[in-house]
Amino acid sequence: MTLYEYTHTETSTAPAAAIWPLWADTARWPEWDEGVRSVVLDGPFEAGVSGTMTMDGMPPIPFTLTEVTDGRSFTDETRLPDALLRFEHVLTEVDGGTEITYRVTIDGPEELGPQVTEDTPDAMRALARLAEASRV
């Protein structure tokens, strides 16, 4: 097993209040992440709630929200037979907009990390554009 860590930040002109609803409404994730087909949450967007994400060409992947700070951040974890994936999502207000930061930590096979994170910058840019367009 290998520990893989990845962090990426995008800056958006949208306020955090325009970005947060796009995270909290998991049914909208496919709008900004091209690899995601569907996300179903088994309850409200709060810590302890589990759900399932379906990605292109893969069976549904279970995940659990482990931390939610309304309007600011959330963390979710996915446990696979050979790996633990932890995704932190943080919004930080900055002058003129919001920094959107993703931190990914994977304890698992070495090749898994790059596979999981390769489209992260594209998804984050799409999230920022969608939030900016929603303000118009």
Short mmCIF file of N, CA, C and O in Angstrom, two decimals:
data_model
loop_
_atom_site.label_atom_id
_atom_site.label_comp_id
_atom_site.label_asym_id
_atom_site.label_seq_id
_atom_site.Cartn_x
_atom_site.Cartn_y
_atom_site.Cartn_z
N MET A 1 0.84 -1.19 0.00
CA MET A 1 0.00 0.00 0.00
C MET A 1 0.88 1.24 0.00
O MET A 1 1.92 1.28 0.64
N THR A 2 0.41 2.25 -0.69
CA THR A 2 1.14 3.50 -0.84
C THR A 2 0.24 4.64 -0.41
O THR A 2 -0.97 4.61 -0.65
N LEU A 3 0.82 5.67 0.19
CA LEU A 3 0.05 6.86 0.53
C LEU A 3 0.26 7.87 -0.59
O LEU A 3 1.39 8.27 -0.89
N TYR A 4 -0.84 8.27 -1.21
CA TYR A 4 -0.82 9.24 -2.31
C TYR A 4 -1.55 10.48 -1.83
O TYR A 4 -2.64 10.39 -1.26
N GLU A 5 -0.95 11.64 -2.06
CA GLU A 5 -1.58 12.90 -1.67
C GLU A 5 -1.59 13.84 -2.85
O GLU A 5 -0.62 13.92 -3.60
N TYR A 6 -2.70 14.55 -3.00
CA TYR A 6 -2.88 15.46 -4.14
C TYR A 6 -3.70 16.65 -3.67
O TYR A 6 -4.71 16.47 -2.96
N THR A 7 -3.29 17.85 -4.05
CA THR A 7 -4.05 19.05 -3.74
C THR A 7 -4.11 19.92 -4.98
O THR A 7 -3.12 20.08 -5.69
N HIS A 8 -5.30 20.47 -5.25
CA HIS A 8 -5.46 21.39 -6.38
C HIS A 8 -6.41 22.49 -5.95
O HIS A 8 -7.43 22.23 -5.30
N THR A 9 -6.08 23.74 -6.32
CA THR A 9 -6.92 24.89 -6.00
C THR A 9 -7.23 25.67 -7.26
O THR A 9 -6.34 25.90 -8.08
N GLU A 10 -8.48 26.04 -7.41
CA GLU A 10 -8.94 26.93 -8.48
C GLU A 10 -9.55 28.15 -7.81
O GLU A 10 -10.16 28.04 -6.74
N THR A 11 -9.41 29.31 -8.45
CA THR A 11 -10.05 30.51 -7.93
C THR A 11 -11.21 30.88 -8.83
O THR A 11 -11.09 30.89 -10.04
N SER A 12 -12.35 31.15 -8.21
CA SER A 12 -13.56 31.53 -8.93
C SER A 12 -13.97 32.93 -8.52
O SER A 12 -13.75 33.34 -7.38
N THR A 13 -14.59 33.65 -9.44
CA THR A 13 -15.14 34.97 -9.10
C THR A 13 -16.46 34.83 -8.35
O THR A 13 -16.97 35.80 -7.81
N ALA A 14 -17.01 33.62 -8.32
CA ALA A 14 -18.28 33.39 -7.61
C ALA A 14 -18.04 33.35 -6.10
O ALA A 14 -17.00 32.88 -5.64
N PRO A 15 -19.01 33.82 -5.33
CA PRO A 15 -18.89 33.69 -3.88
C PRO A 15 -19.12 32.23 -3.46
O PRO A 15 -19.73 31.45 -4.19
N ALA A 16 -18.65 31.89 -2.28
CA ALA A 16 -18.85 30.54 -1.76
C ALA A 16 -20.34 30.17 -1.74
O ALA A 16 -20.70 29.02 -1.98
N ALA A 17 -21.20 31.16 -1.51
CA ALA A 17 -22.64 30.91 -1.46
C ALA A 17 -23.20 30.44 -2.79
O ALA A 17 -24.26 29.82 -2.83
N ALA A 18 -22.50 30.69 -3.89
CA ALA A 18 -22.94 30.20 -5.21
C ALA A 18 -22.35 28.82 -5.51
O ALA A 18 -22.93 28.06 -6.29
N ILE A 19 -21.23 28.49 -4.90
CA ILE A 19 -20.56 27.21 -5.14
C ILE A 19 -21.15 26.12 -4.25
O ILE A 19 -21.39 24.99 -4.69
N TRP A 20 -21.36 26.45 -2.99
CA TRP A 20 -21.83 25.45 -2.02
C TRP A 20 -23.05 24.65 -2.48
O TRP A 20 -23.06 23.43 -2.37
N PRO A 21 -24.09 25.29 -3.01
CA PRO A 21 -25.26 24.51 -3.43
C PRO A 21 -24.94 23.47 -4.51
O PRO A 21 -25.61 22.44 -4.60
N LEU A 22 -23.93 23.73 -5.32
CA LEU A 22 -23.53 22.77 -6.36
C LEU A 22 -22.84 21.56 -5.76
O LEU A 22 -22.81 20.49 -6.37
N TRP A 23 -22.28 21.70 -4.57
CA TRP A 23 -21.71 20.58 -3.83
C TRP A 23 -22.79 19.86 -3.04
O TRP A 23 -22.89 18.64 -3.05
N ALA A 24 -23.60 20.62 -2.33
CA ALA A 24 -24.58 20.04 -1.41
C ALA A 24 -25.71 19.30 -2.13
O ALA A 24 -26.32 18.39 -1.56
N ASP A 25 -25.99 19.65 -3.37
CA ASP A 25 -27.00 18.95 -4.16
C ASP A 25 -26.26 17.93 -5.02
O ASP A 25 -25.88 18.20 -6.16
N THR A 26 -26.05 16.74 -4.47
CA THR A 26 -25.22 15.74 -5.14
C THR A 26 -25.78 15.30 -6.50
O THR A 26 -25.03 14.85 -7.36
N ALA A 27 -27.08 15.46 -6.72
CA ALA A 27 -27.66 15.12 -8.03
C ALA A 27 -27.11 16.02 -9.13
O ALA A 27 -27.14 15.66 -10.30
N ARG A 28 -26.54 17.17 -8.76
CA ARG A 28 -25.98 18.11 -9.74
C ARG A 28 -24.51 17.85 -10.06
O ARG A 28 -23.97 18.48 -10.96
N TRP A 29 -23.85 16.94 -9.33
CA TRP A 29 -22.43 16.70 -9.58
C TRP A 29 -22.12 16.36 -11.04
O TRP A 29 -21.11 16.81 -11.57
N PRO A 30 -22.97 15.59 -11.74
CA PRO A 30 -22.67 15.31 -13.15
C PRO A 30 -22.64 16.56 -14.04
O PRO A 30 -22.06 16.54 -15.12
N GLU A 31 -23.24 17.66 -13.58
CA GLU A 31 -23.23 18.90 -14.36
C GLU A 31 -21.83 19.50 -14.48
O GLU A 31 -21.54 20.20 -15.44
N TRP A 32 -20.98 19.26 -13.48
CA TRP A 32 -19.65 19.86 -13.51
C TRP A 32 -18.52 18.83 -13.48
O TRP A 32 -17.36 19.21 -13.66
N ASP A 33 -18.82 17.57 -13.30
CA ASP A 33 -17.78 16.53 -13.34
C ASP A 33 -18.17 15.52 -14.42
O ASP A 33 -19.06 14.69 -14.22
N GLU A 34 -17.52 15.62 -15.57
CA GLU A 34 -17.88 14.81 -16.74
C GLU A 34 -17.81 13.30 -16.51
O GLU A 34 -18.51 12.55 -17.15
N GLY A 35 -16.96 12.85 -15.60
CA GLY A 35 -16.82 11.42 -15.35
C GLY A 35 -17.91 10.82 -14.49
O GLY A 35 -18.06 9.61 -14.40
N VAL A 36 -18.69 11.68 -13.84
CA VAL A 36 -19.73 11.22 -12.92
C VAL A 36 -21.06 11.07 -13.67
O VAL A 36 -21.51 12.00 -14.34
N ARG A 37 -21.67 9.91 -13.54
CA ARG A 37 -22.98 9.67 -14.16
C ARG A 37 -24.11 9.99 -13.19
O ARG A 37 -25.12 10.56 -13.58
N SER A 38 -23.94 9.61 -11.91
CA SER A 38 -24.97 9.92 -10.92
C SER A 38 -24.39 9.82 -9.52
O SER A 38 -23.41 9.11 -9.29
N VAL A 39 -25.01 10.57 -8.60
CA VAL A 39 -24.65 10.51 -7.19
C VAL A 39 -25.96 10.50 -6.40
O VAL A 39 -26.80 11.38 -6.57
N VAL A 40 -26.13 9.47 -5.58
CA VAL A 40 -27.33 9.34 -4.77
C VAL A 40 -26.89 9.35 -3.31
O VAL A 40 -26.05 8.55 -2.90
N LEU A 41 -27.46 10.26 -2.54
CA LEU A 41 -27.16 10.36 -1.11
C LEU A 41 -28.36 9.79 -0.35
O LEU A 41 -29.51 10.09 -0.67
N ASP A 42 -28.08 8.97 0.66
CA ASP A 42 -29.13 8.29 1.41
C ASP A 42 -29.64 9.11 2.60
O ASP A 42 -29.94 8.55 3.65
N GLY A 43 -29.72 10.41 2.42
CA GLY A 43 -30.17 11.29 3.48
C GLY A 43 -29.72 12.70 3.18
O GLY A 43 -29.26 13.00 2.08
N PRO A 44 -29.79 13.59 4.17
CA PRO A 44 -29.37 14.98 3.97
C PRO A 44 -27.85 15.08 3.84
O PRO A 44 -27.12 14.18 4.22
N PHE A 45 -27.40 16.20 3.30
CA PHE A 45 -25.97 16.45 3.12
C PHE A 45 -25.37 16.83 4.48
O PHE A 45 -25.21 18.01 4.81
N GLU A 46 -25.05 15.80 5.28
CA GLU A 46 -24.47 16.02 6.60
C GLU A 46 -23.57 14.84 6.97
O GLU A 46 -23.69 13.75 6.41
N ALA A 47 -22.69 15.09 7.92
CA ALA A 47 -21.75 14.06 8.35
C ALA A 47 -22.47 12.79 8.78
O ALA A 47 -23.52 12.85 9.43
N GLY A 48 -21.91 11.66 8.37
CA GLY A 48 -22.46 10.36 8.73
C GLY A 48 -23.37 9.76 7.67
O GLY A 48 -23.69 8.58 7.73
N VAL A 49 -23.78 10.55 6.71
CA VAL A 49 -24.69 10.07 5.66
C VAL A 49 -23.87 9.42 4.55
O VAL A 49 -22.83 9.93 4.15
N SER A 50 -24.36 8.28 4.07
CA SER A 50 -23.67 7.55 2.99
C SER A 50 -24.41 7.74 1.68
O SER A 50 -25.56 8.17 1.65
N GLY A 51 -23.71 7.38 0.62
CA GLY A 51 -24.30 7.48 -0.70
C GLY A 51 -23.54 6.60 -1.68
O GLY A 51 -22.64 5.85 -1.29
N THR A 52 -23.93 6.72 -2.95
CA THR A 52 -23.30 5.94 -4.01
C THR A 52 -23.04 6.85 -5.20
O THR A 52 -23.91 7.63 -5.59
N MET A 53 -21.85 6.73 -5.75
CA MET A 53 -21.48 7.48 -6.94
C MET A 53 -21.25 6.49 -8.08
O MET A 53 -20.59 5.47 -7.90
N THR A 54 -21.82 6.80 -9.24
CA THR A 54 -21.60 5.98 -10.41
C THR A 54 -20.78 6.78 -11.41
O THR A 54 -21.17 7.89 -11.78
N MET A 55 -19.64 6.21 -11.78
CA MET A 55 -18.72 6.85 -12.72
C MET A 55 -18.76 6.08 -14.04
O MET A 55 -19.17 4.93 -14.07
N ASP A 56 -18.28 6.72 -15.10
CA ASP A 56 -18.23 6.07 -16.41
C ASP A 56 -17.55 4.72 -16.33
O ASP A 56 -16.43 4.61 -15.83
N GLY A 57 -18.22 3.68 -16.81
CA GLY A 57 -17.62 2.36 -16.94
C GLY A 57 -17.30 1.64 -15.65
O GLY A 57 -16.51 0.70 -15.66
N MET A 58 -17.87 2.09 -14.52
CA MET A 58 -17.57 1.46 -13.24
C MET A 58 -18.86 1.11 -12.50
O MET A 58 -19.88 1.77 -12.69
N PRO A 59 -18.79 0.11 -11.63
CA PRO A 59 -19.98 -0.16 -10.79
C PRO A 59 -20.13 0.97 -9.77
O PRO A 59 -19.20 1.73 -9.53
N PRO A 60 -21.30 1.11 -9.16
CA PRO A 60 -21.50 2.15 -8.15
C PRO A 60 -20.47 2.04 -7.02
O PRO A 60 -20.11 0.95 -6.58
N ILE A 61 -19.98 3.21 -6.59
CA ILE A 61 -18.95 3.28 -5.56
C ILE A 61 -19.56 3.90 -4.30
O ILE A 61 -20.07 5.02 -4.34
N PRO A 62 -19.53 3.18 -3.17
CA PRO A 62 -20.10 3.73 -1.94
C PRO A 62 -19.15 4.77 -1.32
O PRO A 62 -17.93 4.67 -1.44
N PHE A 63 -19.74 5.78 -0.67
CA PHE A 63 -18.95 6.78 0.05
C PHE A 63 -19.74 7.26 1.24
O PHE A 63 -20.96 7.07 1.32
N THR A 64 -19.05 7.89 2.18
CA THR A 64 -19.69 8.44 3.38
C THR A 64 -19.18 9.86 3.61
O THR A 64 -17.97 10.11 3.51
N LEU A 65 -20.09 10.78 3.89
CA LEU A 65 -19.69 12.13 4.29
C LEU A 65 -19.19 12.04 5.72
O LEU A 65 -19.94 11.63 6.61
N THR A 66 -17.93 12.39 5.95
CA THR A 66 -17.37 12.28 7.29
C THR A 66 -17.31 13.61 8.02
O THR A 66 -17.18 13.65 9.24
N GLU A 67 -17.38 14.71 7.27
CA GLU A 67 -17.35 16.05 7.87
C GLU A 67 -18.10 16.98 6.93
O GLU A 67 -17.90 16.92 5.71
N VAL A 68 -18.97 17.81 7.48
CA VAL A 68 -19.65 18.83 6.70
C VAL A 68 -19.72 20.10 7.54
O VAL A 68 -20.25 20.08 8.65
N THR A 69 -19.15 21.17 7.02
CA THR A 69 -19.28 22.49 7.63
C THR A 69 -20.06 23.31 6.62
O THR A 69 -19.52 23.71 5.58
N ASP A 70 -21.34 23.50 6.90
CA ASP A 70 -22.26 24.10 5.96
C ASP A 70 -21.71 25.39 5.34
O ASP A 70 -21.27 26.28 6.06
N GLY A 71 -21.72 25.44 4.02
CA GLY A 71 -21.28 26.62 3.30
C GLY A 71 -19.78 26.76 3.15
O GLY A 71 -19.31 27.66 2.45
N ARG A 72 -19.02 25.86 3.78
CA ARG A 72 -17.56 26.04 3.77
C ARG A 72 -16.78 24.82 3.30
O ARG A 72 -15.86 24.94 2.50
N SER A 73 -17.09 23.62 3.83
CA SER A 73 -16.27 22.46 3.49
C SER A 73 -17.01 21.16 3.74
O SER A 73 -17.97 21.11 4.49
N PHE A 74 -16.52 20.12 3.08
CA PHE A 74 -16.98 18.77 3.39
C PHE A 74 -15.90 17.78 3.03
O PHE A 74 -15.02 18.05 2.21
N THR A 75 -15.94 16.63 3.70
CA THR A 75 -15.00 15.54 3.45
C THR A 75 -15.81 14.28 3.26
O THR A 75 -16.79 14.05 3.96
N ASP A 76 -15.41 13.49 2.26
CA ASP A 76 -16.04 12.19 2.08
C ASP A 76 -14.97 11.12 1.95
O ASP A 76 -13.84 11.41 1.55
N GLU A 77 -15.34 9.91 2.34
CA GLU A 77 -14.42 8.77 2.28
C GLU A 77 -15.06 7.62 1.53
O GLU A 77 -16.26 7.38 1.66
N THR A 78 -14.22 6.92 0.80
CA THR A 78 -14.62 5.70 0.10
C THR A 78 -13.68 4.59 0.54
O THR A 78 -12.46 4.74 0.46
N ARG A 79 -14.26 3.51 1.03
CA ARG A 79 -13.48 2.34 1.43
C ARG A 79 -13.67 1.25 0.37
O ARG A 79 -14.79 0.82 0.12
N LEU A 80 -12.56 0.86 -0.23
CA LEU A 80 -12.55 -0.22 -1.20
C LEU A 80 -11.81 -1.39 -0.57
O LEU A 80 -11.11 -1.21 0.43
N PRO A 81 -11.92 -2.58 -1.13
CA PRO A 81 -11.22 -3.73 -0.53
C PRO A 81 -9.72 -3.50 -0.34
O PRO A 81 -9.13 -3.95 0.64
N ASP A 82 -9.10 -2.74 -1.26
CA ASP A 82 -7.64 -2.55 -1.19
C ASP A 82 -7.22 -1.10 -1.02
O ASP A 82 -6.06 -0.75 -1.20
N ALA A 83 -8.18 -0.20 -0.65
CA ALA A 83 -7.81 1.21 -0.56
C ALA A 83 -8.80 2.00 0.30
O ALA A 83 -9.96 1.63 0.43
N LEU A 84 -8.30 3.11 0.85
CA LEU A 84 -9.13 4.11 1.52
C LEU A 84 -8.86 5.43 0.83
O LEU A 84 -7.71 5.88 0.74
N LEU A 85 -9.92 6.04 0.30
CA LEU A 85 -9.82 7.30 -0.40
C LEU A 85 -10.53 8.37 0.41
O LEU A 85 -11.67 8.18 0.85
N ARG A 86 -9.84 9.50 0.63
CA ARG A 86 -10.41 10.59 1.41
C ARG A 86 -10.33 11.87 0.58
O ARG A 86 -9.27 12.22 0.08
N PHE A 87 -11.48 12.52 0.41
CA PHE A 87 -11.58 13.72 -0.41
C PHE A 87 -12.04 14.89 0.45
O PHE A 87 -13.14 14.85 1.01
N GLU A 88 -11.21 15.91 0.55
CA GLU A 88 -11.56 17.12 1.29
C GLU A 88 -11.87 18.22 0.28
O GLU A 88 -11.11 18.41 -0.68
N HIS A 89 -12.96 18.94 0.50
CA HIS A 89 -13.40 20.02 -0.39
C HIS A 89 -13.56 21.26 0.47
O HIS A 89 -14.35 21.24 1.43
N VAL A 90 -12.84 22.33 0.14
CA VAL A 90 -12.84 23.52 0.99
C VAL A 90 -13.05 24.78 0.15
O VAL A 90 -12.42 24.94 -0.90
N LEU A 91 -13.93 25.66 0.62
CA LEU A 91 -14.15 26.96 0.01
C LEU A 91 -13.55 28.03 0.93
O LEU A 91 -13.85 28.05 2.13
N THR A 92 -12.72 28.89 0.37
CA THR A 92 -12.11 29.97 1.14
C THR A 92 -12.37 31.28 0.42
O THR A 92 -11.98 31.45 -0.74
N GLU A 93 -13.05 32.19 1.09
CA GLU A 93 -13.33 33.50 0.51
C GLU A 93 -12.01 34.26 0.36
O GLU A 93 -11.20 34.29 1.29
N VAL A 94 -11.78 34.82 -0.82
CA VAL A 94 -10.61 35.65 -1.09
C VAL A 94 -11.10 36.93 -1.76
O VAL A 94 -12.26 37.00 -2.19
N ASP A 95 -10.24 37.91 -1.84
CA ASP A 95 -10.60 39.16 -2.48
C ASP A 95 -11.04 38.89 -3.91
O ASP A 95 -10.29 38.33 -4.70
N GLY A 96 -12.28 39.22 -4.23
CA GLY A 96 -12.78 39.05 -5.58
C GLY A 96 -13.37 37.69 -5.89
O GLY A 96 -13.70 37.41 -7.04
N GLY A 97 -13.50 36.81 -4.90
CA GLY A 97 -14.09 35.51 -5.19
C GLY A 97 -13.83 34.46 -4.13
O GLY A 97 -13.79 34.75 -2.94
N THR A 98 -13.63 33.24 -4.61
CA THR A 98 -13.49 32.09 -3.72
C THR A 98 -12.43 31.14 -4.24
O THR A 98 -12.40 30.84 -5.43
N GLU A 99 -11.59 30.66 -3.34
CA GLU A 99 -10.69 29.57 -3.68
C GLU A 99 -11.41 28.26 -3.41
O GLU A 99 -11.98 28.07 -2.34
N ILE A 100 -11.36 27.37 -4.40
CA ILE A 100 -11.95 26.03 -4.29
C ILE A 100 -10.77 25.07 -4.20
O ILE A 100 -9.98 24.98 -5.14
N THR A 101 -10.64 24.37 -3.09
CA THR A 101 -9.50 23.47 -2.90
C THR A 101 -9.98 22.04 -2.69
O THR A 101 -10.91 21.80 -1.90
N TYR A 102 -9.37 21.13 -3.43
CA TYR A 102 -9.59 19.69 -3.25
C TYR A 102 -8.29 19.09 -2.74
O TYR A 102 -7.23 19.35 -3.30
N ARG A 103 -8.40 18.30 -1.67
CA ARG A 103 -7.27 17.53 -1.17
C ARG A 103 -7.68 16.07 -1.21
O ARG A 103 -8.72 15.70 -0.68
N VAL A 104 -6.87 15.26 -1.84
CA VAL A 104 -7.17 13.84 -1.96
C VAL A 104 -6.03 13.06 -1.31
O VAL A 104 -4.86 13.31 -1.58
N THR A 105 -6.39 12.12 -0.44
CA THR A 105 -5.43 11.22 0.18
C THR A 105 -5.90 9.81 -0.09
O THR A 105 -7.07 9.48 0.17
N ILE A 106 -5.01 8.99 -0.62
CA ILE A 106 -5.36 7.62 -0.95
C ILE A 106 -4.33 6.70 -0.34
O ILE A 106 -3.13 6.84 -0.58
N ASP A 107 -4.81 5.77 0.46
CA ASP A 107 -3.96 4.71 0.99
C ASP A 107 -4.35 3.46 0.22
O ASP A 107 -5.40 2.86 0.47
N GLY A 108 -3.54 3.12 -0.78
CA GLY A 108 -3.89 2.00 -1.64
C GLY A 108 -2.84 1.77 -2.71
O GLY A 108 -1.72 2.28 -2.61
N PRO A 109 -3.19 1.04 -3.75
CA PRO A 109 -2.25 0.74 -4.83
C PRO A 109 -1.70 2.03 -5.46
O PRO A 109 -2.44 3.00 -5.65
N GLU A 110 -0.42 2.01 -5.76
CA GLU A 110 0.28 3.19 -6.26
C GLU A 110 -0.38 3.82 -7.48
O GLU A 110 -0.47 5.04 -7.61
N GLU A 111 -0.88 3.00 -8.40
CA GLU A 111 -1.45 3.52 -9.65
C GLU A 111 -2.83 4.16 -9.46
O GLU A 111 -3.32 4.88 -10.33
N LEU A 112 -3.48 3.93 -8.34
CA LEU A 112 -4.82 4.43 -8.12
C LEU A 112 -4.88 5.96 -8.03
O LEU A 112 -5.79 6.58 -8.59
N GLY A 113 -3.92 6.57 -7.37
CA GLY A 113 -3.92 8.02 -7.17
C GLY A 113 -4.03 8.82 -8.45
O GLY A 113 -4.97 9.62 -8.61
N PRO A 114 -3.10 8.65 -9.38
CA PRO A 114 -3.19 9.41 -10.62
C PRO A 114 -4.48 9.14 -11.41
O PRO A 114 -5.02 10.05 -12.03
N GLN A 115 -4.98 7.92 -11.35
CA GLN A 115 -6.23 7.60 -12.05
C GLN A 115 -7.39 8.39 -11.47
O GLN A 115 -8.23 8.92 -12.19
N VAL A 116 -7.43 8.48 -10.15
CA VAL A 116 -8.54 9.15 -9.46
C VAL A 116 -8.49 10.67 -9.66
O VAL A 116 -9.54 11.31 -9.77
N THR A 117 -7.31 11.25 -9.73
CA THR A 117 -7.19 12.70 -9.73
C THR A 117 -6.93 13.33 -11.10
O THR A 117 -6.90 14.55 -11.21
N GLU A 118 -6.77 12.53 -12.14
CA GLU A 118 -6.37 13.09 -13.43
C GLU A 118 -7.34 14.13 -13.98
O GLU A 118 -6.92 15.09 -14.63
N ASP A 119 -8.64 14.00 -13.73
CA ASP A 119 -9.60 14.97 -14.27
C ASP A 119 -10.05 16.00 -13.23
O ASP A 119 -10.93 16.81 -13.50
N THR A 120 -9.42 16.01 -12.07
CA THR A 120 -9.81 16.94 -11.01
C THR A 120 -9.73 18.41 -11.44
O THR A 120 -10.70 19.15 -11.23
N PRO A 121 -8.64 18.87 -12.05
CA PRO A 121 -8.61 20.29 -12.46
C PRO A 121 -9.74 20.66 -13.42
O PRO A 121 -10.35 21.72 -13.28
N ASP A 122 -10.05 19.78 -14.37
CA ASP A 122 -11.15 20.06 -15.31
C ASP A 122 -12.48 20.17 -14.58
O ASP A 122 -13.28 21.07 -14.86
N ALA A 123 -12.74 19.25 -13.65
CA ALA A 123 -14.00 19.28 -12.90
C ALA A 123 -14.09 20.54 -12.04
O ALA A 123 -15.15 21.17 -11.97
N MET A 124 -12.99 20.93 -11.43
CA MET A 124 -13.00 22.12 -10.59
C MET A 124 -13.23 23.39 -11.41
O MET A 124 -13.97 24.28 -10.99
N ARG A 125 -12.62 23.47 -12.59
CA ARG A 125 -12.85 24.62 -13.45
C ARG A 125 -14.31 24.66 -13.91
O ARG A 125 -14.93 25.73 -13.96
N ALA A 126 -14.88 23.51 -14.23
CA ALA A 126 -16.28 23.45 -14.64
C ALA A 126 -17.20 23.86 -13.49
O ALA A 126 -18.20 24.56 -13.71
N LEU A 127 -16.88 23.45 -12.27
CA LEU A 127 -17.65 23.85 -11.09
C LEU A 127 -17.61 25.36 -10.94
O LEU A 127 -18.64 26.01 -10.72
N ALA A 128 -16.42 25.95 -11.06
CA ALA A 128 -16.27 27.40 -10.93
C ALA A 128 -17.09 28.12 -12.01
O ALA A 128 -17.82 29.09 -11.71
N ARG A 129 -17.02 27.66 -13.26
CA ARG A 129 -17.78 28.30 -14.35
C ARG A 129 -19.28 28.21 -14.11
O ARG A 129 -20.01 29.17 -14.34
N LEU A 130 -19.74 27.04 -13.66
CA LEU A 130 -21.17 26.86 -13.39
C LEU A 130 -21.64 27.80 -12.28
O LEU A 130 -22.71 28.43 -12.40
N ALA A 131 -20.86 27.93 -11.24
CA ALA A 131 -21.21 28.83 -10.13
C ALA A 131 -21.21 30.29 -10.61
O ALA A 131 -22.10 31.07 -10.25
N GLU A 132 -20.24 30.65 -11.43
CA GLU A 132 -20.17 32.02 -11.95
C GLU A 132 -21.37 32.30 -12.85
O GLU A 132 -21.96 33.39 -12.77
N ALA A 133 -21.77 31.35 -13.69
CA ALA A 133 -22.91 31.53 -14.59
C ALA A 133 -24.22 31.63 -13.84
O ALA A 133 -25.14 32.32 -14.25
N SER A 134 -24.30 30.95 -12.67
CA SER A 134 -25.54 30.95 -11.91
C SER A 134 -25.81 32.30 -11.24
O SER A 134 -26.91 32.57 -10.82
N ARG A 135 -24.79 33.13 -11.17
CA ARG A 135 -24.92 34.45 -10.53
C ARG A 135 -25.43 35.49 -11.50
O ARG A 135 -25.78 36.59 -11.11
N VAL A 136 -25.40 35.20 -12.79
CA VAL A 136 -25.75 36.21 -13.82
C VAL A 136 -27.25 36.42 -13.87
O VAL A 136 -28.04 35.58 -13.67
#
